[in-house]
Coordinates of C-alpha atoms in Angstrom, one line a residue:
X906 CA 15.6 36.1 -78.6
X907 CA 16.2 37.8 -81.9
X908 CA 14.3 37.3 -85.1
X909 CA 15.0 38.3 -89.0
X910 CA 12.5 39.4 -91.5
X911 CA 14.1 38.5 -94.6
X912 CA 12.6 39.1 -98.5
X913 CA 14.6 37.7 -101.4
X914 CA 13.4 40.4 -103.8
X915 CA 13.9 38.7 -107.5
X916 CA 11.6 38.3 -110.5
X917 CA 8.5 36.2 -110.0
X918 CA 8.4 32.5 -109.1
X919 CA 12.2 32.1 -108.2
X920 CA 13.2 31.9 -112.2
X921 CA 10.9 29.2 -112.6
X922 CA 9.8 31.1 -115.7
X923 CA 10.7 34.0 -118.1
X924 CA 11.0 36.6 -115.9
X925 CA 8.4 38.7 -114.6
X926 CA 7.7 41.2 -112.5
X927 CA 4.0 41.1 -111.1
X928 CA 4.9 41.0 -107.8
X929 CA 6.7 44.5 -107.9
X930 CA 4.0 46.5 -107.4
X931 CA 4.5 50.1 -105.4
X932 CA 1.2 50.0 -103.7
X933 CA 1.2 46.2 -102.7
X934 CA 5.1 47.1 -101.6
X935 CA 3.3 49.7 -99.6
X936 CA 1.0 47.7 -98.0
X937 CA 3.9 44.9 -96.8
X938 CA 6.0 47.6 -95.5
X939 CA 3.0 49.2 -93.7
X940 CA 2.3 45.9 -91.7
X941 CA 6.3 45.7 -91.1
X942 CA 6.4 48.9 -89.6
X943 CA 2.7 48.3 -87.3
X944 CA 5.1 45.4 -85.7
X945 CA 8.6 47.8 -85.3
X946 CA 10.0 44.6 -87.6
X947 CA 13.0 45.8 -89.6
X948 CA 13.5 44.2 -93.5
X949 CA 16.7 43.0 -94.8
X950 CA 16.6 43.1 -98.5
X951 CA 18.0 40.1 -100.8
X952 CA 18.1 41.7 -104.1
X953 CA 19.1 40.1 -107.6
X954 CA 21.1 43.1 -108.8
X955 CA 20.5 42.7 -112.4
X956 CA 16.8 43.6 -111.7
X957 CA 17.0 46.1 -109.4
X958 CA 16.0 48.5 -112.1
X959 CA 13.4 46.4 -113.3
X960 CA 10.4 48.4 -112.1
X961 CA 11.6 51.9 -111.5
X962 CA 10.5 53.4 -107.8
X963 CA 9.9 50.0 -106.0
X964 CA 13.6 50.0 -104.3
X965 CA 13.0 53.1 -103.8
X966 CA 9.9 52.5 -101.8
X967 CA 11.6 49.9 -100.3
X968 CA 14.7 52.3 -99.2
X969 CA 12.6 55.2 -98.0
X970 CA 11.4 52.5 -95.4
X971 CA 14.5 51.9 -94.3
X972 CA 14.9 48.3 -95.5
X973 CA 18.6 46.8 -95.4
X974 CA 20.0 45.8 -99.1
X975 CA 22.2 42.8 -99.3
X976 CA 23.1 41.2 -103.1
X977 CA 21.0 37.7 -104.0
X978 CA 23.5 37.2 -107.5
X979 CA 22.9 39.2 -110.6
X980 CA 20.1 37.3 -112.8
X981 CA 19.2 34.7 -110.2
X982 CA 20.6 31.5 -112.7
X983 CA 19.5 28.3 -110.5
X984 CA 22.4 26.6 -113.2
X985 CA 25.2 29.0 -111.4
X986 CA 23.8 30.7 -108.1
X987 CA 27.2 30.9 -106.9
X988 CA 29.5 31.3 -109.9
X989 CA 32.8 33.7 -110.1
X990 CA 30.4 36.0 -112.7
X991 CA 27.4 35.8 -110.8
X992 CA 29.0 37.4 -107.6
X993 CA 31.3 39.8 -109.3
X994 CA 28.8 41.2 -111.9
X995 CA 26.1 41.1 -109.1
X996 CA 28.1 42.9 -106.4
X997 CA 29.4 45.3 -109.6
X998 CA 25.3 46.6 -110.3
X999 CA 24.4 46.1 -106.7
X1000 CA 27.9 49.3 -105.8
X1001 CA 26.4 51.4 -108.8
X1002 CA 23.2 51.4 -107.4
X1003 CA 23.3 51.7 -103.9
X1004 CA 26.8 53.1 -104.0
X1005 CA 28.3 51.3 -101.7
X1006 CA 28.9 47.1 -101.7
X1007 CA 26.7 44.6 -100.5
X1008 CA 28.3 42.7 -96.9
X1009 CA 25.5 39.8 -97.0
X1010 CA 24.8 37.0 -99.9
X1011 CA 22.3 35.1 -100.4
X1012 CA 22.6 32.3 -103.3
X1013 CA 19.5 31.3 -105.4
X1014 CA 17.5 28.4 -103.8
X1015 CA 20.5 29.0 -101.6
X1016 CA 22.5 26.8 -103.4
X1017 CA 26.1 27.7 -102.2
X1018 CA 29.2 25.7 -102.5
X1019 CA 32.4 26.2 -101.0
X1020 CA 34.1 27.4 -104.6
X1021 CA 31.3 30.2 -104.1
X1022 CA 32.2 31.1 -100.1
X1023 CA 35.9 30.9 -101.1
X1024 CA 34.6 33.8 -104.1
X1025 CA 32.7 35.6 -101.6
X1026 CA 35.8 36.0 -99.2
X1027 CA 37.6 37.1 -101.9
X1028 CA 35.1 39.8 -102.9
X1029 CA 35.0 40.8 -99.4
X1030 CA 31.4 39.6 -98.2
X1031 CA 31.3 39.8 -94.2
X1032 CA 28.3 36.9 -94.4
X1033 CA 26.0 34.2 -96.2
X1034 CA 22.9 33.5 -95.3
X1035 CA 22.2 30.9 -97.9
X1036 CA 21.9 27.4 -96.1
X1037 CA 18.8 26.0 -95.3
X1038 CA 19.8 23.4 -92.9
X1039 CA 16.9 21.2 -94.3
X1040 CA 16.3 18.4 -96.6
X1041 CA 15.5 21.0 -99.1
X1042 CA 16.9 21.8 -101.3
X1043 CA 19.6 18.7 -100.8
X1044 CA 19.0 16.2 -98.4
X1045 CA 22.7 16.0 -96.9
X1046 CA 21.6 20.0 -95.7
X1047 CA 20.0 18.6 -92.7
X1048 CA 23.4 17.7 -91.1
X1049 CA 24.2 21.3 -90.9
X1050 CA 23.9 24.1 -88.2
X1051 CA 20.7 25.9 -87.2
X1052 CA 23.0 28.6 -85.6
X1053 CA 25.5 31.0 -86.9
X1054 CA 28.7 29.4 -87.6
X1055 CA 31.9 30.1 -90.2
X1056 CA 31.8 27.1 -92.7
X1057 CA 35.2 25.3 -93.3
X1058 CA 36.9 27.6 -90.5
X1059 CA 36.9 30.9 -93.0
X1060 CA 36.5 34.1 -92.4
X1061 CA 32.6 34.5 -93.6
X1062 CA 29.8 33.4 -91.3
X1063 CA 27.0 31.9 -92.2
X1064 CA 23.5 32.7 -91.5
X1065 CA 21.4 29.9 -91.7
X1066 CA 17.7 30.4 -92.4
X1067 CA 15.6 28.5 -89.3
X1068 CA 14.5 25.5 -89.4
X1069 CA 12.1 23.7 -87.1
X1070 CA 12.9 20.4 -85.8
X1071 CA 12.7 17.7 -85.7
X1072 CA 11.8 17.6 -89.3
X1073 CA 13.7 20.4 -89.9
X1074 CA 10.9 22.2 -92.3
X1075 CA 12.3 25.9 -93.5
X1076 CA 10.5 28.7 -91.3
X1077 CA 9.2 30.8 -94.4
X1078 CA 6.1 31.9 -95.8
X1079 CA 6.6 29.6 -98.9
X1080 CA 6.7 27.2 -96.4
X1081 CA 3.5 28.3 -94.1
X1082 CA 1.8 28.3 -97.5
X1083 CA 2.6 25.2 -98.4
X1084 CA 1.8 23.4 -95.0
X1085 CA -1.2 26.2 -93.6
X1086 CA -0.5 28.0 -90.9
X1087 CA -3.0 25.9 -88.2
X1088 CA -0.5 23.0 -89.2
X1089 CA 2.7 25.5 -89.0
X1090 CA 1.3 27.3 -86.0
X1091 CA 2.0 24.3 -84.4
X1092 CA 5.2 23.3 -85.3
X1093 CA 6.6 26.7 -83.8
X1094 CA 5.8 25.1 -81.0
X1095 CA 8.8 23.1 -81.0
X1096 CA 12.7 24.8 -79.9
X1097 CA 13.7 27.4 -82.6
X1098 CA 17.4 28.6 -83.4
X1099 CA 18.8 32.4 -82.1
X1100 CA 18.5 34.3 -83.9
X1101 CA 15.8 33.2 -86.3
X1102 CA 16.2 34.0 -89.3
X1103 CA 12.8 34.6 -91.8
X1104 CA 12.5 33.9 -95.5
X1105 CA 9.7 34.9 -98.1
X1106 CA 9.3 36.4 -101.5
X1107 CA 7.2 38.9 -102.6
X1108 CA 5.6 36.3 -104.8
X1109 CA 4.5 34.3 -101.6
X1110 CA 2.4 37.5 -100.9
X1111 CA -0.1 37.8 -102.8
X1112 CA -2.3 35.4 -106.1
X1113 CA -0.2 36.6 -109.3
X1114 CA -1.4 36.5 -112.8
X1115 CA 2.3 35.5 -114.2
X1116 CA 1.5 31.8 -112.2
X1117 CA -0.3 30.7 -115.0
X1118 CA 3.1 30.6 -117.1
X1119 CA 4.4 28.0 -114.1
X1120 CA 4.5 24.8 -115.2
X1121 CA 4.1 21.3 -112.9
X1122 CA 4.6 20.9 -110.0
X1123 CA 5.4 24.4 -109.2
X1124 CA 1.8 25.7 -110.6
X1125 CA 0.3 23.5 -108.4
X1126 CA 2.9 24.3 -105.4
X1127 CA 2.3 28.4 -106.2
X1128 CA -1.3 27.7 -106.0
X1129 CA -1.2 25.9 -102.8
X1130 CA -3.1 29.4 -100.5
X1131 CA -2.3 31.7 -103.1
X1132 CA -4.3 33.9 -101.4
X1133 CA -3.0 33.5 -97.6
X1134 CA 0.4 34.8 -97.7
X1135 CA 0.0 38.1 -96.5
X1136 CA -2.5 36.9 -93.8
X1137 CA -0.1 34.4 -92.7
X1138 CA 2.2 36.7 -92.5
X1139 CA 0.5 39.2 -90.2
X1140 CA -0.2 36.2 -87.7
X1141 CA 3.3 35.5 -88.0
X1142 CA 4.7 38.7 -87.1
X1143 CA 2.1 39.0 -84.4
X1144 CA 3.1 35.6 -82.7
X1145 CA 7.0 37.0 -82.8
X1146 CA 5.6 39.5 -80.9
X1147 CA 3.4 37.7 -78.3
X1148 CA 6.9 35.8 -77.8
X1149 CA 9.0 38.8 -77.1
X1150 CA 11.2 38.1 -80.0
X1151 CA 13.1 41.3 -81.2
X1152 CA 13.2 42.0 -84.5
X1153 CA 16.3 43.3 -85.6
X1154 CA 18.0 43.4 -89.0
X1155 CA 20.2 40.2 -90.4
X1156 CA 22.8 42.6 -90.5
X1157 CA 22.8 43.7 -87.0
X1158 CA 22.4 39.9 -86.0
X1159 CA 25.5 38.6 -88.4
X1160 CA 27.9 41.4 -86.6
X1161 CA 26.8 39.7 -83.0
X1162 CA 27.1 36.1 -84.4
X1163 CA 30.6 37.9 -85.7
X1164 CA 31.7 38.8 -82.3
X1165 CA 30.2 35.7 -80.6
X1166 CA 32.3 33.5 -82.4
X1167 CA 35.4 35.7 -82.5
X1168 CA 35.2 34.8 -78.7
X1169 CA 34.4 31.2 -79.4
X1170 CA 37.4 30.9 -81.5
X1171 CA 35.7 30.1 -85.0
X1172 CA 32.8 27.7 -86.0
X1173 CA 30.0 26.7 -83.6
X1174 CA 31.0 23.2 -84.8
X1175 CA 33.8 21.8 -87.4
X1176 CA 31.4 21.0 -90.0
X1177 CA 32.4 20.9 -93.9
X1178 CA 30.8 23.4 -96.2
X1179 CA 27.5 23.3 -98.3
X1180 CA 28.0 22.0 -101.5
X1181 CA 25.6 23.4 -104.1
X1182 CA 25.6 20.3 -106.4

């Protein structure tokens, strides 16, 4: 069994607000990369390009840890998470500063539509992992694959972020937070996808002072365990462990799903691709 530790790194409160950086913070970056490494589990990097400069040193601490950088659009715009400008301009600032391209995407809210896979074959992404195969953030997402697959036959395959059934609710910290983990704990009980693939913020870490700009229901959504994420995270991780999961990179798990369904002959299933709106 193979499991990905994912982070959309982005401003703040997913855009909810003007943007902020609270959350970027060397020494709390430290401390998140510090329990990573006590449980040998890799981080794959979902950055919004526009703000990788924002708070100079923290993708640097993120890179001296090894961490694998994939693009998460330029200015994380819920209005176009997939448009023609968001990708180009995005995978334009993500080249200049990591000198080479991204090869994974991850829309905002991970609202993707085929118009934006078709843009992100064109640009020459190897994989999306933007579908949550959930009723969030559109209900009609719950019809869709828990496993790797290539939407519409393309080239790209997509990654979906796990989901536990059979409510389908989005394994991520926002998530744990939201719920509690004695409730969550539970619900891992129940079959989970190969490889599973982790989602969380840096705002789900840690009680921010820029929360108080939020306005409802997200300020009462943020507040829900403010204070919990990073020890539900550590009980996570250590429960991936008890279960012999290996923790591996999404990279290193799309370039399997890659070569699984190269033998397969395409999609795990003909289904039609995720439309954003």
């Amino acid at each position: 069994m193979k499991a990905c530790i994912t982070l959309d790194l982005e401003p703040d409160h997913a855009g909810r607000m003007a943007p902020a950086y609270t959350a970027w913070d060397r020494d709390r970056v430290g401390t998140l990369l510090d329990l990573l490494a006590a449980h040998e589990a890799p981080l794959s990097a979902f950055a919004v390009a526009g703000s990788l400069g924002a708070v100079p040193g923290v993708v640097e601490r993120f890179q001296e840890a090894g961490t694998e950088f994939h693009l998460h659009s330029y200015s994380h715009d819920l209005a176009n998470p997939d448009s023609a400008d968001e990708i180009s301009r995005g995978q334009e600032a993500f080249t200049r500063f990591f000198g080479r391209p991204a090869e994974g995407y991850r829309a905002p809210e991970g609202r993707i539509s085929p118009e934006g896979l078709a843009r992100l074959e064109a640009e020459g992404f190897r994989f999306d992992s933007s579908v949550f195969p959930s009723f969030w953030p559109r209900p009609r997402y719950v019809t869709f694959p828990r496993r790797p697959y290539r939407p519409g036959g393309g080239r790209i395959v997509e990654m979906p972020v796990a989901t536990v059934t059979p409510a389908r609710i989005i394994v991520s910290l926002s998530w744990m937070k939201l719920l509690g983990w004695p409730v969550f704990r539970r619900l891992l009980d129940a079959p989970l996808p190969d490889p599973l693939v982790f989602d969380m913020h840096l705002h789900d870490l840690w009680a921010l002072s820029s929360k108080t700009a939020l306005k409802a229901p997200w300020s009462w959504l943020y507040a829900r365990n403010a204070a919990a994420g990073f020890p539900i995270l550590a009980a996570f991780l250590s429960l991936l462990r008890e279960r012999g999961y290996d923790l591996i990179t999404i990279g290193e798990a799309a370039r399997h799903a890659e070569a699984v369904l190269a033998v397969a002959g395409g999609a795990a299933a003909p289904v039609p691709a995720v439309r954003a709106r």
